[in-house]
Amino acid sequence: MARALRPVRGTHDLFGDDKRRFDHIVVTARSIAAAYGYAPMATPTFEFTEVFRRTLGETSDIVTKEMYTFASGSGEEVTLRPEGTAPVARALVSGGRLQVLPARLFYDGPMFRRERPQKGRMRQFHQVGIELIGEPSPVGDVEVIAAGARLLKELDLADSVVLRLHTLGNSASRDRYRSALVGYLDQRREGLSADSRRRLDRNPLRVLDSKAPEDRQVANEAPRLLDFLDRESADFFAAVRHHLDALGISYEIDPMLVRGLDYYMHTTFEFVTDRLGAQGAVLAGGRYDGLTERMGGPALAGTGWAAGIERLALLTGDALPAATRPVLVACISAAATAQALLCAETLRNMGLATELALQGSLKRQLRHADRIGARAAVLLGDRELEAGLALVRDLDTGQQSEVPFALLPNHLSEISSNG
RNA sequence: GCGAGUGUAGCUCAGUGGUUAGAGCACCGGUUUGUGGUACCGGGGGUCGUGGGUUCAAGUCCCAUCACUCGCCCCA
């Protein structure tokens, strides 16, 4: 036997309940998105590298070290998407779908970042997300936050997360704050961690959410972004809070909450948990006005979020909707094969999930029925063929009855309907 | 990219430098030649991650390497 191959680092396979839990999250998210008028859409799994380089920020870690980038073969450089928002903006622009605004869109699918894997962090991970494009009102931010809160509630995670809210203000406010912060931090450079000294030069706002103990005090006493908001930015933030309050959505203002990606402005938020080790954020987003312009289209407002499916799955634990219980058609003799196949198709026509067992002893086939969680088994052998009927075994009660072929669908529907 | 921990059966794990490496679960068979799930009986399954070293003797100690896990960085 050849050496067993293994999955690529940071990827993994999903079977059984794990896969059902995953799908349940996607289905739930899609249905909640639909309730808010967000239409499903999909973008390619890879894009020209330019799409991400232009929008995430040249200095972001995603762009500098985490992208899976390769040559497309025709001289173009392409990248497996590390996140979903930039591709959505690109798709609206390149598809010319800017006639009907605002656009409300839902997506789900794999994302790729070349990071060291750890709990809740994979190299191929999966997100669901919504984007509201072309809506400049702070009510739009509240709408997407409400949809996110509803998703978490629907997944029974309302008590596991808290909503952290902050604002980066408009670009003028943000620039003024940035210079004030750099001035403050620069005087305390010696006291900062090595990581934060690097952040100071590249992305100073990130010093604020550093975990290093030596940085904490410096960050806590730093000038507050909220004090640097101009009138427009302050009003915007006040409106977001006002409408969240009106909806009864509770939140904490987190002055240390900043975003890693350059395109965010005004509202930023994260639903965080303390149950996933180092990875607290399960659903996060914010406002990104102007992203479509960077994609070569008109300047449009935008706001939205993405949620990590693996992280949500870790939190939802064992909670799962009941699996469909199939009927097993057991073919006991070779002569009964055609009848068994026909019988299985007939049951499927009735909408009953049906699996056909073709090999092994009856004992083996019934054991298989038990393992796949079958509700009932239809037994077909020489005796049944001759008599023109089938044995139907209720696998929960063990009761067995003889049923003419024509009555099988009704009989099995009956059994399946109670459990 | 950096740090720590862990690698023994399909899975979860015992195994004090000393006989032929074990358990539970899972799997296969039998009790039942056409009857699952429970019970009882039996069986198969191991490059002890890999390579080197120390030793009379290594799953056990040392070194290297690979993988996984967790953390840093960053982020969903």
Tab-separated table of C-alpha atoms (C1' of nucleotides) in Angstrom:
chain	number	residue	atom	x	y	z
A	1	MET	CA	0.000	0.000	0.000
A	2	ALA	CA	1.285	3.439	-0.868
A	3	ARG	CA	2.032	5.864	1.924
A	4	ALA	CA	-1.231	7.389	3.120
A	5	LEU	CA	-1.663	10.936	1.889
A	6	ARG	CA	-2.835	13.606	4.256
A	7	PRO	CA	-4.740	16.830	3.847
A	8	VAL	CA	-2.785	20.051	3.346
A	9	ARG	CA	-1.926	21.854	6.564
A	10	GLY	CA	-4.771	24.018	7.745
A	11	THR	CA	-7.449	22.191	5.739
A	12	HIS	CA	-9.697	19.435	6.890
A	13	ASP	CA	-12.376	16.982	5.856
A	14	LEU	CA	-15.905	17.028	7.156
A	15	PHE	CA	-18.104	13.972	7.660
A	16	GLY	CA	-21.372	13.107	9.310
A	17	ASP	CA	-22.578	15.393	12.067
A	18	ASP	CA	-19.698	17.827	11.509
A	19	LYS	CA	-20.813	18.404	7.936
A	20	ARG	CA	-24.475	18.597	8.930
A	21	ARG	CA	-23.646	21.199	11.570
A	22	PHE	CA	-21.734	23.183	8.959
A	23	ASP	CA	-24.608	23.037	6.459
A	24	HIS	CA	-27.116	23.972	9.115
A	25	ILE	CA	-25.218	27.197	9.758
A	26	VAL	CA	-25.159	28.057	6.056
A	27	VAL	CA	-28.845	27.267	5.598
A	28	THR	CA	-29.812	29.267	8.671
A	29	ALA	CA	-27.741	32.241	7.550
A	30	ARG	CA	-29.191	32.128	4.042
A	31	SER	CA	-32.729	32.087	5.344
A	32	ILE	CA	-32.125	34.987	7.703
A	33	ALA	CA	-30.449	36.919	4.912
A	34	ALA	CA	-33.533	36.272	2.779
A	35	ALA	CA	-35.748	37.601	5.559
A	36	TYR	CA	-33.876	40.911	5.284
A	37	GLY	CA	-34.061	40.920	1.482
A	38	TYR	CA	-30.487	39.811	0.827
A	39	ALA	CA	-30.250	37.742	-2.356
A	40	PRO	CA	-27.774	34.865	-2.574
A	41	MET	CA	-24.854	35.354	-4.934
A	42	ALA	CA	-21.445	33.836	-5.528
A	43	THR	CA	-18.118	35.088	-6.759
A	44	PRO	CA	-15.175	33.017	-8.014
A	45	THR	CA	-12.873	31.423	-5.491
A	46	PHE	CA	-9.908	33.258	-6.973
A	47	GLU	CA	-9.407	36.727	-8.353
A	48	PHE	CA	-6.668	38.771	-9.928
A	49	THR	CA	-4.328	39.623	-7.072
A	50	GLU	CA	-4.961	43.295	-7.790
A	51	VAL	CA	-8.494	42.983	-6.386
A	52	PHE	CA	-7.130	42.346	-2.918
A	53	ARG	CA	-3.948	44.365	-3.111
A	54	ARG	CA	-5.905	47.475	-4.035
A	55	THR	CA	-8.436	47.198	-1.285
A	56	LEU	CA	-7.119	45.475	1.791
A	57	GLY	CA	-4.169	47.825	2.191
A	58	GLU	CA	-0.597	47.229	1.148
A	59	THR	CA	0.522	46.943	4.741
A	60	SER	CA	-2.141	44.591	6.018
A	61	ASP	CA	-0.848	41.192	7.052
A	62	ILE	CA	-3.268	39.539	4.692
A	63	VAL	CA	-1.650	41.197	1.716
A	64	THR	CA	1.934	41.046	2.933
A	65	LYS	CA	2.121	37.440	4.016
A	66	GLU	CA	-1.143	35.534	4.072
A	67	MET	CA	-2.321	35.345	0.480
A	68	TYR	CA	-2.169	32.227	-1.664
A	69	THR	CA	-0.933	33.847	-4.839
A	70	PHE	CA	0.176	32.087	-7.992
A	71	ALA	CA	0.663	32.583	-11.706
A	72	SER	CA	-2.455	31.875	-13.734
A	73	GLY	CA	-0.451	30.528	-16.642
A	74	SER	CA	-1.164	33.404	-18.970
A	75	GLY	CA	1.064	35.900	-17.267
A	76	GLU	CA	-1.562	37.107	-14.822
A	77	GLU	CA	-1.185	36.812	-11.080
A	78	VAL	CA	-4.185	35.410	-9.257
A	79	THR	CA	-4.985	34.858	-5.567
A	80	LEU	CA	-7.324	32.535	-3.671
A	81	ARG	CA	-9.730	34.944	-2.011
A	82	PRO	CA	-8.769	35.735	1.601
A	83	GLU	CA	-12.119	37.412	2.270
A	84	GLY	CA	-15.416	38.034	0.561
A	85	THR	CA	-16.173	41.751	0.538
A	86	ALA	CA	-13.666	42.903	-2.079
A	87	PRO	CA	-14.812	40.255	-4.595
A	88	VAL	CA	-18.452	41.267	-4.089
A	89	ALA	CA	-17.605	44.913	-4.755
A	90	ARG	CA	-15.573	43.890	-7.801
A	91	ALA	CA	-18.430	41.725	-9.083
A	92	LEU	CA	-20.954	44.550	-8.841
A	93	VAL	CA	-18.621	46.875	-10.705
A	94	SER	CA	-17.473	44.475	-13.414
A	95	GLY	CA	-20.980	43.087	-13.906
A	96	GLY	CA	-22.459	46.563	-14.197
A	97	ARG	CA	-25.024	45.656	-11.547
A	98	LEU	CA	-25.299	49.145	-10.163
A	99	GLN	CA	-28.663	50.111	-11.620
A	100	VAL	CA	-30.740	48.881	-8.712
A	101	LEU	CA	-29.444	50.234	-5.456
A	102	PRO	CA	-29.054	49.562	-2.705
A	103	ALA	CA	-27.911	46.018	-3.446
A	104	ARG	CA	-28.475	43.474	-0.713
A	105	LEU	CA	-26.348	40.372	-1.174
A	106	PHE	CA	-25.617	37.169	0.705
A	107	TYR	CA	-22.701	34.846	0.006
A	108	ASP	CA	-21.088	31.777	1.487
A	109	GLY	CA	-17.977	29.848	0.607
A	110	PRO	CA	-14.322	29.062	1.295
A	111	MET	CA	-11.664	31.674	2.022
A	112	PHE	CA	-7.923	31.121	2.176
A	113	ARG	CA	-5.205	32.626	4.334
A	114	ARG	CA	-1.731	31.245	4.734
A	115	GLU	CA	-1.575	31.488	8.519
A	116	ARG	CA	-0.414	29.074	11.158
A	117	PRO	CA	-3.495	27.006	12.026
A	118	GLN	CA	-4.861	26.979	15.554
A	119	LYS	CA	-8.206	26.600	17.256
A	120	GLY	CA	-10.845	28.278	15.113
A	121	ARG	CA	-8.316	29.297	12.506
A	122	MET	CA	-7.808	27.335	9.325
A	123	ARG	CA	-5.951	27.995	6.082
A	124	GLN	CA	-9.082	27.121	4.194
A	125	PHE	CA	-11.977	28.364	6.236
A	126	HIS	CA	-15.539	29.251	5.351
A	127	GLN	CA	-17.645	32.310	5.754
A	128	VAL	CA	-21.181	33.442	5.318
A	129	GLY	CA	-21.607	37.148	4.801
A	130	ILE	CA	-23.947	39.915	3.765
A	131	GLU	CA	-23.171	43.171	2.002
A	132	LEU	CA	-25.400	46.227	1.713
A	133	ILE	CA	-24.038	48.365	-1.104
A	134	GLY	CA	-25.269	51.835	-2.008
A	135	GLU	CA	-26.854	52.704	1.339
A	136	PRO	CA	-25.066	55.576	3.078
A	137	SER	CA	-27.419	55.833	6.069
A	138	PRO	CA	-26.337	54.647	9.517
A	139	VAL	CA	-29.620	52.749	9.525
A	140	GLY	CA	-27.967	50.459	7.002
A	141	ASP	CA	-25.266	49.582	9.547
A	142	VAL	CA	-27.951	48.858	12.098
A	143	GLU	CA	-29.797	46.659	9.627
A	144	VAL	CA	-26.786	44.451	8.993
A	145	ILE	CA	-25.937	44.278	12.701
A	146	ALA	CA	-29.520	43.269	13.431
A	147	ALA	CA	-29.286	40.510	10.822
A	148	GLY	CA	-26.071	39.305	12.431
A	149	ALA	CA	-27.616	39.341	15.891
A	150	ARG	CA	-30.580	37.429	14.569
A	151	LEU	CA	-28.340	34.769	13.038
A	152	LEU	CA	-26.516	34.275	16.327
A	153	LYS	CA	-29.794	34.122	18.176
A	154	GLU	CA	-31.197	31.616	15.717
A	155	LEU	CA	-28.121	29.446	16.286
A	156	ASP	CA	-28.781	29.724	20.004
A	157	LEU	CA	-25.566	31.652	20.578
A	158	ALA	CA	-27.076	34.879	21.873
A	159	ASP	CA	-25.742	34.184	25.361
A	160	SER	CA	-22.312	33.145	24.110
A	161	VAL	CA	-21.354	36.399	22.429
A	162	VAL	CA	-21.293	40.112	23.092
A	163	LEU	CA	-21.440	42.851	20.499
A	164	ARG	CA	-18.548	45.271	20.525
A	165	LEU	CA	-19.059	48.491	18.668
A	166	HIS	CA	-16.771	51.319	17.672
A	167	THR	CA	-16.294	53.870	14.932
A	168	LEU	CA	-13.264	54.845	12.917
A	169	GLY	CA	-14.968	58.049	11.791
A	170	ASN	CA	-14.637	59.446	8.314
A	171	SER	CA	-11.228	59.707	6.718
A	172	ALA	CA	-10.625	63.260	7.943
A	173	SER	CA	-11.307	62.289	11.559
A	174	ARG	CA	-9.315	59.142	11.207
A	175	ASP	CA	-6.299	61.008	9.776
A	176	ARG	CA	-6.328	63.584	12.541
A	177	TYR	CA	-6.557	60.875	15.143
A	178	ARG	CA	-3.835	58.844	13.523
A	179	SER	CA	-1.315	61.682	13.732
A	180	ALA	CA	-2.253	62.371	17.352
A	181	LEU	CA	-1.891	58.696	18.205
A	182	VAL	CA	1.447	58.369	16.432
A	183	GLY	CA	2.690	61.431	18.308
A	184	TYR	CA	1.634	59.919	21.600
A	185	LEU	CA	3.003	56.462	20.882
A	186	ASP	CA	6.251	57.733	19.445
A	187	GLN	CA	7.159	59.274	22.793
A	188	ARG	CA	6.597	55.929	24.454
A	189	ARG	CA	8.198	53.812	21.767
A	190	GLU	CA	10.777	52.346	24.161
A	191	GLY	CA	8.080	50.925	26.414
A	192	LEU	CA	6.251	49.124	23.634
A	193	SER	CA	6.591	45.491	22.661
A	194	ALA	CA	8.656	44.687	19.598
A	195	ASP	CA	5.472	43.853	17.708
A	196	SER	CA	3.920	47.178	18.580
A	197	ARG	CA	7.016	49.149	17.589
A	198	ARG	CA	6.590	47.577	14.179
A	199	ARG	CA	2.856	48.341	14.205
A	200	LEU	CA	3.614	51.957	15.068
A	201	ASP	CA	5.393	52.371	11.767
A	202	ARG	CA	3.012	50.351	9.658
A	203	ASN	CA	-0.460	50.408	11.148
A	204	PRO	CA	-0.462	52.434	14.370
A	205	LEU	CA	-4.137	51.869	15.219
A	206	ARG	CA	-3.369	48.208	15.753
A	207	VAL	CA	-1.254	49.041	18.793
A	208	LEU	CA	-4.564	49.705	20.532
A	209	ASP	CA	-5.706	46.102	20.474
A	210	SER	CA	-2.314	44.556	21.228
A	211	LYS	CA	-2.416	41.716	23.735
A	212	ALA	CA	1.088	42.320	25.063
A	213	PRO	CA	0.915	43.379	28.742
A	214	GLU	CA	3.528	46.107	28.297
A	215	ASP	CA	1.346	47.667	25.603
A	216	ARG	CA	-1.886	47.602	27.521
A	217	GLN	CA	-1.307	50.570	29.772
A	218	VAL	CA	0.093	52.674	26.980
A	219	ALA	CA	-2.944	51.805	24.874
A	220	ASN	CA	-5.403	52.455	27.674
A	221	GLU	CA	-4.034	55.934	28.269
A	222	ALA	CA	-3.739	56.797	24.601
A	223	PRO	CA	-5.863	59.520	23.039
A	224	ARG	CA	-9.344	58.247	22.194
A	225	LEU	CA	-10.537	58.149	18.629
A	226	LEU	CA	-13.982	59.144	19.869
A	227	ASP	CA	-12.545	62.498	20.957
A	228	PHE	CA	-11.343	63.234	17.454
A	229	LEU	CA	-14.574	62.699	15.568
A	230	ASP	CA	-15.783	65.648	13.560
A	231	ARG	CA	-19.464	66.581	13.554
A	232	GLU	CA	-20.402	64.278	10.668
A	233	SER	CA	-18.625	61.290	12.197
A	234	ALA	CA	-20.016	61.881	15.664
A	235	ASP	CA	-23.561	62.250	14.315
A	236	PHE	CA	-23.185	59.075	12.306
A	237	PHE	CA	-22.062	57.110	15.333
A	238	ALA	CA	-24.791	58.595	17.507
A	239	ALA	CA	-27.396	57.528	14.950
A	240	VAL	CA	-26.075	53.960	14.883
A	241	ARG	CA	-26.273	53.750	18.665
A	242	HIS	CA	-29.702	55.349	18.732
A	243	HIS	CA	-31.171	52.828	16.309
A	244	LEU	CA	-29.485	49.871	18.000
A	245	ASP	CA	-31.007	51.014	21.273
A	246	ALA	CA	-34.392	51.342	19.603
A	247	LEU	CA	-34.166	47.720	18.425
A	248	GLY	CA	-33.086	46.581	21.853
A	249	ILE	CA	-29.750	45.284	20.601
A	250	SER	CA	-27.231	45.606	23.395
A	251	TYR	CA	-23.578	46.414	22.777
A	252	GLU	CA	-20.427	47.653	24.404
A	253	ILE	CA	-18.467	50.568	23.042
A	254	ASP	CA	-14.938	49.281	22.612
A	255	PRO	CA	-12.498	52.118	21.997
A	256	MET	CA	-9.770	49.597	21.260
A	257	LEU	CA	-11.692	47.920	18.455
A	258	VAL	CA	-9.945	48.659	15.185
A	259	ARG	CA	-10.021	46.774	11.942
A	260	GLY	CA	-7.172	45.115	10.130
A	261	LEU	CA	-8.328	46.050	6.678
A	262	ASP	CA	-7.821	49.495	5.207
A	263	TYR	CA	-11.215	49.855	3.612
A	264	TYR	CA	-13.213	50.251	6.822
A	265	MET	CA	-14.522	53.611	8.043
A	266	HIS	CA	-17.240	54.791	10.423
A	267	THR	CA	-18.956	51.829	12.059
A	268	THR	CA	-16.971	48.746	13.042
A	269	PHE	CA	-18.302	45.900	15.116
A	270	GLU	CA	-17.551	42.384	16.257
A	271	PHE	CA	-19.609	39.745	17.971
A	272	VAL	CA	-17.015	38.109	20.210
A	273	THR	CA	-16.891	35.083	22.486
A	274	ASP	CA	-14.515	34.030	25.222
A	275	ARG	CA	-15.048	30.366	24.446
A	276	LEU	CA	-12.722	29.991	21.461
A	277	GLY	CA	-9.318	30.640	22.966
A	278	ALA	CA	-7.410	33.242	21.048
A	279	GLN	CA	-10.016	33.590	18.310
A	280	GLY	CA	-12.772	35.702	19.795
A	281	ALA	CA	-14.485	37.170	16.774
A	282	VAL	CA	-17.232	35.036	15.243
A	283	LEU	CA	-19.058	37.626	13.187
A	284	ALA	CA	-17.515	40.950	12.327
A	285	GLY	CA	-17.782	43.777	9.884
A	286	GLY	CA	-18.285	47.447	9.355
A	287	ARG	CA	-18.731	50.216	6.859
A	288	TYR	CA	-16.589	50.455	3.756
A	289	ASP	CA	-17.824	53.438	1.720
A	290	GLY	CA	-15.853	53.883	-1.467
A	291	LEU	CA	-14.758	50.310	-1.983
A	292	THR	CA	-16.513	50.149	-5.359
A	293	GLU	CA	-14.512	53.179	-6.438
A	294	ARG	CA	-11.275	51.380	-5.688
A	295	MET	CA	-12.575	48.617	-7.949
A	296	GLY	CA	-12.817	51.096	-10.786
A	297	GLY	CA	-16.507	51.852	-10.397
A	298	PRO	CA	-18.509	54.724	-8.963
A	299	ALA	CA	-18.049	55.639	-5.289
A	300	LEU	CA	-20.794	53.867	-3.388
A	301	ALA	CA	-21.502	53.388	0.269
A	302	GLY	CA	-21.190	49.890	1.669
A	303	THR	CA	-21.628	48.056	4.918
A	304	GLY	CA	-21.745	44.400	5.892
A	305	TRP	CA	-20.226	41.545	7.817
A	306	ALA	CA	-18.767	38.079	7.538
A	307	ALA	CA	-19.039	35.211	9.998
A	308	GLY	CA	-16.663	32.264	10.327
A	309	ILE	CA	-18.578	29.020	9.884
A	310	GLU	CA	-15.961	26.882	11.660
A	311	ARG	CA	-16.014	29.207	14.652
A	312	LEU	CA	-19.797	29.186	14.795
A	313	ALA	CA	-19.721	25.389	14.537
A	314	LEU	CA	-17.313	25.150	17.471
A	315	LEU	CA	-19.729	27.218	19.525
A	316	THR	CA	-22.957	25.495	18.566
A	317	GLY	CA	-21.610	22.209	19.915
A	318	ASP	CA	-23.960	19.273	19.675
A	319	ALA	CA	-27.053	21.219	18.710
A	320	LEU	CA	-28.292	19.768	15.450
A	321	PRO	CA	-31.635	19.346	13.742
A	322	ALA	CA	-32.703	15.684	13.482
A	323	ALA	CA	-31.244	13.828	10.531
A	324	THR	CA	-33.524	12.361	7.893
A	325	ARG	CA	-34.050	8.661	8.568
A	326	PRO	CA	-34.053	6.645	5.367
A	327	VAL	CA	-35.788	3.431	4.454
A	328	LEU	CA	-33.480	0.537	3.637
A	329	VAL	CA	-34.485	-1.872	0.912
A	330	ALA	CA	-32.728	-5.166	1.595
A	331	CYS	CA	-32.283	-7.479	-1.353
A	332	ILE	CA	-31.965	-10.992	0.013
A	333	SER	CA	-31.637	-13.030	-3.151
A	334	ALA	CA	-30.143	-12.212	-6.524
A	335	ALA	CA	-33.494	-12.981	-8.135
A	336	ALA	CA	-35.073	-10.118	-6.211
A	337	THR	CA	-32.642	-7.493	-7.481
A	338	ALA	CA	-34.893	-6.015	-10.147
A	339	GLN	CA	-37.865	-5.876	-7.798
A	340	ALA	CA	-35.736	-4.246	-5.074
A	341	LEU	CA	-34.447	-1.588	-7.441
A	342	LEU	CA	-37.951	-0.860	-8.660
A	343	CYS	CA	-39.268	-0.759	-5.107
A	344	ALA	CA	-36.557	1.734	-4.034
A	345	GLU	CA	-37.361	4.023	-6.962
A	346	THR	CA	-41.068	3.865	-6.163
A	347	LEU	CA	-40.433	4.899	-2.574
A	348	ARG	CA	-38.247	7.783	-3.747
A	349	ASN	CA	-41.065	8.896	-6.019
A	350	MET	CA	-43.118	9.238	-2.852
A	351	GLY	CA	-40.447	11.468	-1.350
A	352	LEU	CA	-39.052	8.837	1.018
A	353	ALA	CA	-35.265	8.784	1.376
A	354	THR	CA	-34.374	5.245	0.401
A	355	GLU	CA	-31.105	3.327	0.378
A	356	LEU	CA	-30.714	0.064	-1.480
A	357	ALA	CA	-28.595	-2.737	-0.011
A	358	LEU	CA	-27.322	-5.186	-2.564
A	359	GLN	CA	-24.681	-7.366	-0.988
A	360	GLY	CA	-24.128	-9.475	2.051
A	361	SER	CA	-26.352	-11.581	4.239
A	362	LEU	CA	-29.669	-10.313	5.504
A	363	LYS	CA	-28.071	-9.987	8.918
A	364	ARG	CA	-25.403	-7.776	7.445
A	365	GLN	CA	-27.909	-5.674	5.541
A	366	LEU	CA	-30.029	-5.118	8.623
A	367	ARG	CA	-26.957	-4.150	10.613
A	368	HIS	CA	-26.185	-1.645	7.897
A	369	ALA	CA	-29.753	-0.348	8.180
A	370	ASP	CA	-29.195	0.172	11.859
A	371	ARG	CA	-25.924	2.029	11.296
A	372	ILE	CA	-27.358	4.482	8.828
A	373	GLY	CA	-30.211	5.173	11.220
A	374	ALA	CA	-32.896	3.716	8.957
A	375	ARG	CA	-36.459	3.960	10.222
A	376	ALA	CA	-37.673	0.829	8.453
A	377	ALA	CA	-36.428	-1.955	6.214
A	378	VAL	CA	-38.125	-3.545	3.239
A	379	LEU	CA	-37.057	-7.183	2.901
A	380	LEU	CA	-37.223	-8.811	-0.523
A	381	GLY	CA	-36.222	-12.411	-1.201
A	382	ASP	CA	-37.417	-15.453	-3.123
A	383	ARG	CA	-40.367	-16.101	-0.830
A	384	GLU	CA	-41.629	-12.528	-1.079
A	385	LEU	CA	-41.154	-12.474	-4.846
A	386	GLU	CA	-43.283	-15.567	-5.188
A	387	ALA	CA	-46.016	-14.238	-2.909
A	388	GLY	CA	-46.027	-10.784	-4.487
A	389	LEU	CA	-45.427	-8.997	-1.225
A	390	ALA	CA	-42.592	-7.624	0.850
A	391	LEU	CA	-41.693	-7.896	4.507
A	392	VAL	CA	-41.600	-4.485	6.124
A	393	ARG	CA	-39.699	-4.276	9.370
A	394	ASP	CA	-40.142	-1.336	11.701
A	395	LEU	CA	-36.612	-0.935	13.038
A	396	ASP	CA	-37.668	0.978	16.126
A	397	THR	CA	-40.318	-1.467	17.347
A	398	GLY	CA	-39.068	-4.643	15.665
A	399	GLN	CA	-42.544	-5.283	14.334
A	400	GLN	CA	-42.690	-6.929	10.953
A	401	SER	CA	-45.566	-7.224	8.516
A	402	GLU	CA	-46.282	-8.568	5.055
A	403	VAL	CA	-47.243	-5.834	2.626
A	404	PRO	CA	-48.289	-6.214	-1.035
A	405	PHE	CA	-45.979	-4.278	-3.399
A	406	ALA	CA	-48.700	-1.805	-4.325
A	407	LEU	CA	-49.271	-0.788	-0.714
A	408	LEU	CA	-45.580	-0.330	0.187
A	409	PRO	CA	-45.361	3.441	-0.350
A	410	ASN	CA	-48.331	4.186	1.888
A	411	HIS	CA	-47.270	1.724	4.521
A	412	LEU	CA	-43.751	3.166	4.729
A	413	SER	CA	-44.953	6.759	4.663
A	414	GLU	CA	-47.030	5.847	7.662
A	415	ILE	CA	-44.070	4.426	9.588
A	416	SER	CA	-41.699	7.228	8.584
A	417	SER	CA	-44.153	9.882	9.671
A	418	ASN	CA	-43.939	8.832	13.301
A	419	GLY	CA	-40.247	9.139	13.974
B	1	G	C1'	7.794	33.789	10.530
B	2	C	C1'	8.398	32.798	16.263
B	3	G	C1'	7.338	29.839	20.947
B	4	A	C1'	5.452	25.653	23.825
B	5	G	C1'	3.216	20.845	24.134
B	6	U	C1'	2.040	16.069	21.990
B	7	G	C1'	3.106	11.775	18.475
B	8	U	C1'	1.819	3.849	20.818
B	9	A	C1'	-4.254	-0.337	16.995
B	10	G	C1'	-9.468	2.871	12.880
B	11	C	C1'	-10.620	6.274	17.608
B	12	U	C1'	-9.534	7.663	22.916
B	13	C	C1'	-5.518	6.437	25.690
B	14	A	C1'	-2.304	3.063	29.448
B	15	G	C1'	2.574	1.308	29.257
B	16	U	C1'	8.568	2.603	36.281
B	17	G	C1'	15.385	1.295	30.586
B	18	G	C1'	14.267	-5.485	31.090
B	19	U	C1'	9.579	-11.737	28.567
B	20	U	C1'	6.028	-12.082	22.750
B	21	A	C1'	3.514	-3.817	23.646
B	22	G	C1'	-1.966	-3.568	26.309
B	23	A	C1'	-7.219	-1.654	27.560
B	24	G	C1'	-11.916	0.520	26.232
B	25	C	C1'	-14.612	1.739	22.042
B	26	A	C1'	-14.884	0.498	16.842
B	27	C	C1'	-14.370	-3.528	13.152
B	28	C	C1'	-14.998	-8.953	11.661
B	29	G	C1'	-17.052	-13.850	12.928
B	30	G	C1'	-20.164	-17.092	16.051
B	31	U	C1'	-24.469	-18.133	19.446
B	32	U	C1'	-29.083	-17.114	14.876
B	33	U	C1'	-27.707	-21.452	7.074
B	34	G	C1'	-33.630	-15.338	5.857
B	35	U	C1'	-33.588	-10.877	10.818
B	36	G	C1'	-30.453	-5.080	13.083
B	37	G	C1'	-29.915	-2.360	17.487
B	38	U	C1'	-29.050	-5.375	23.583
B	39	A	C1'	-26.219	-9.847	25.723
B	40	C	C1'	-22.458	-13.670	25.716
B	41	C	C1'	-18.166	-16.097	23.209
B	42	G	C1'	-14.224	-15.698	19.829
B	43	G	C1'	-11.007	-13.174	16.100
B	44	G	C1'	-8.120	-9.802	13.067
B	45	G	C1'	-5.504	-5.468	13.466
B	46	G	C1'	1.084	-2.127	15.508
B	47	U	C1'	7.393	0.483	10.915
B	48	C	C1'	5.466	2.579	19.127
B	49	G	C1'	5.700	9.385	13.398
B	50	U	C1'	10.730	9.090	10.813
B	51	G	C1'	16.188	8.939	11.020
B	52	G	C1'	20.373	8.702	13.957
B	53	G	C1'	22.750	8.117	18.862
B	54	U	C1'	23.584	6.199	24.180
B	55	U	C1'	23.099	1.213	26.391
B	56	C	C1'	24.155	-5.773	27.393
B	57	A	C1'	19.013	-4.103	26.474
B	58	A	C1'	15.064	1.737	24.051
B	59	G	C1'	7.867	2.569	23.120
B	60	U	C1'	10.707	4.489	27.524
B	61	C	C1'	16.948	8.346	27.662
B	62	C	C1'	19.589	12.030	24.005
B	63	C	C1'	19.859	14.657	19.110
B	64	A	C1'	17.722	15.821	14.529
B	65	U	C1'	13.550	15.849	11.454
B	66	C	C1'	8.382	15.628	10.079
B	67	A	C1'	3.331	16.010	11.572
B	68	C	C1'	-0.477	17.598	14.734
B	69	U	C1'	-2.288	20.751	18.732
B	70	C	C1'	-2.213	25.254	21.394
B	71	G	C1'	-0.283	30.179	21.767
B	72	C	C1'	2.268	34.838	19.427
B	73	C	C1'	1.536	37.626	14.986
B	74	C	C1'	-2.999	38.449	12.286
B	75	C	C1'	-7.973	37.590	11.789
B	76	A	C1'	-13.949	35.144	10.657
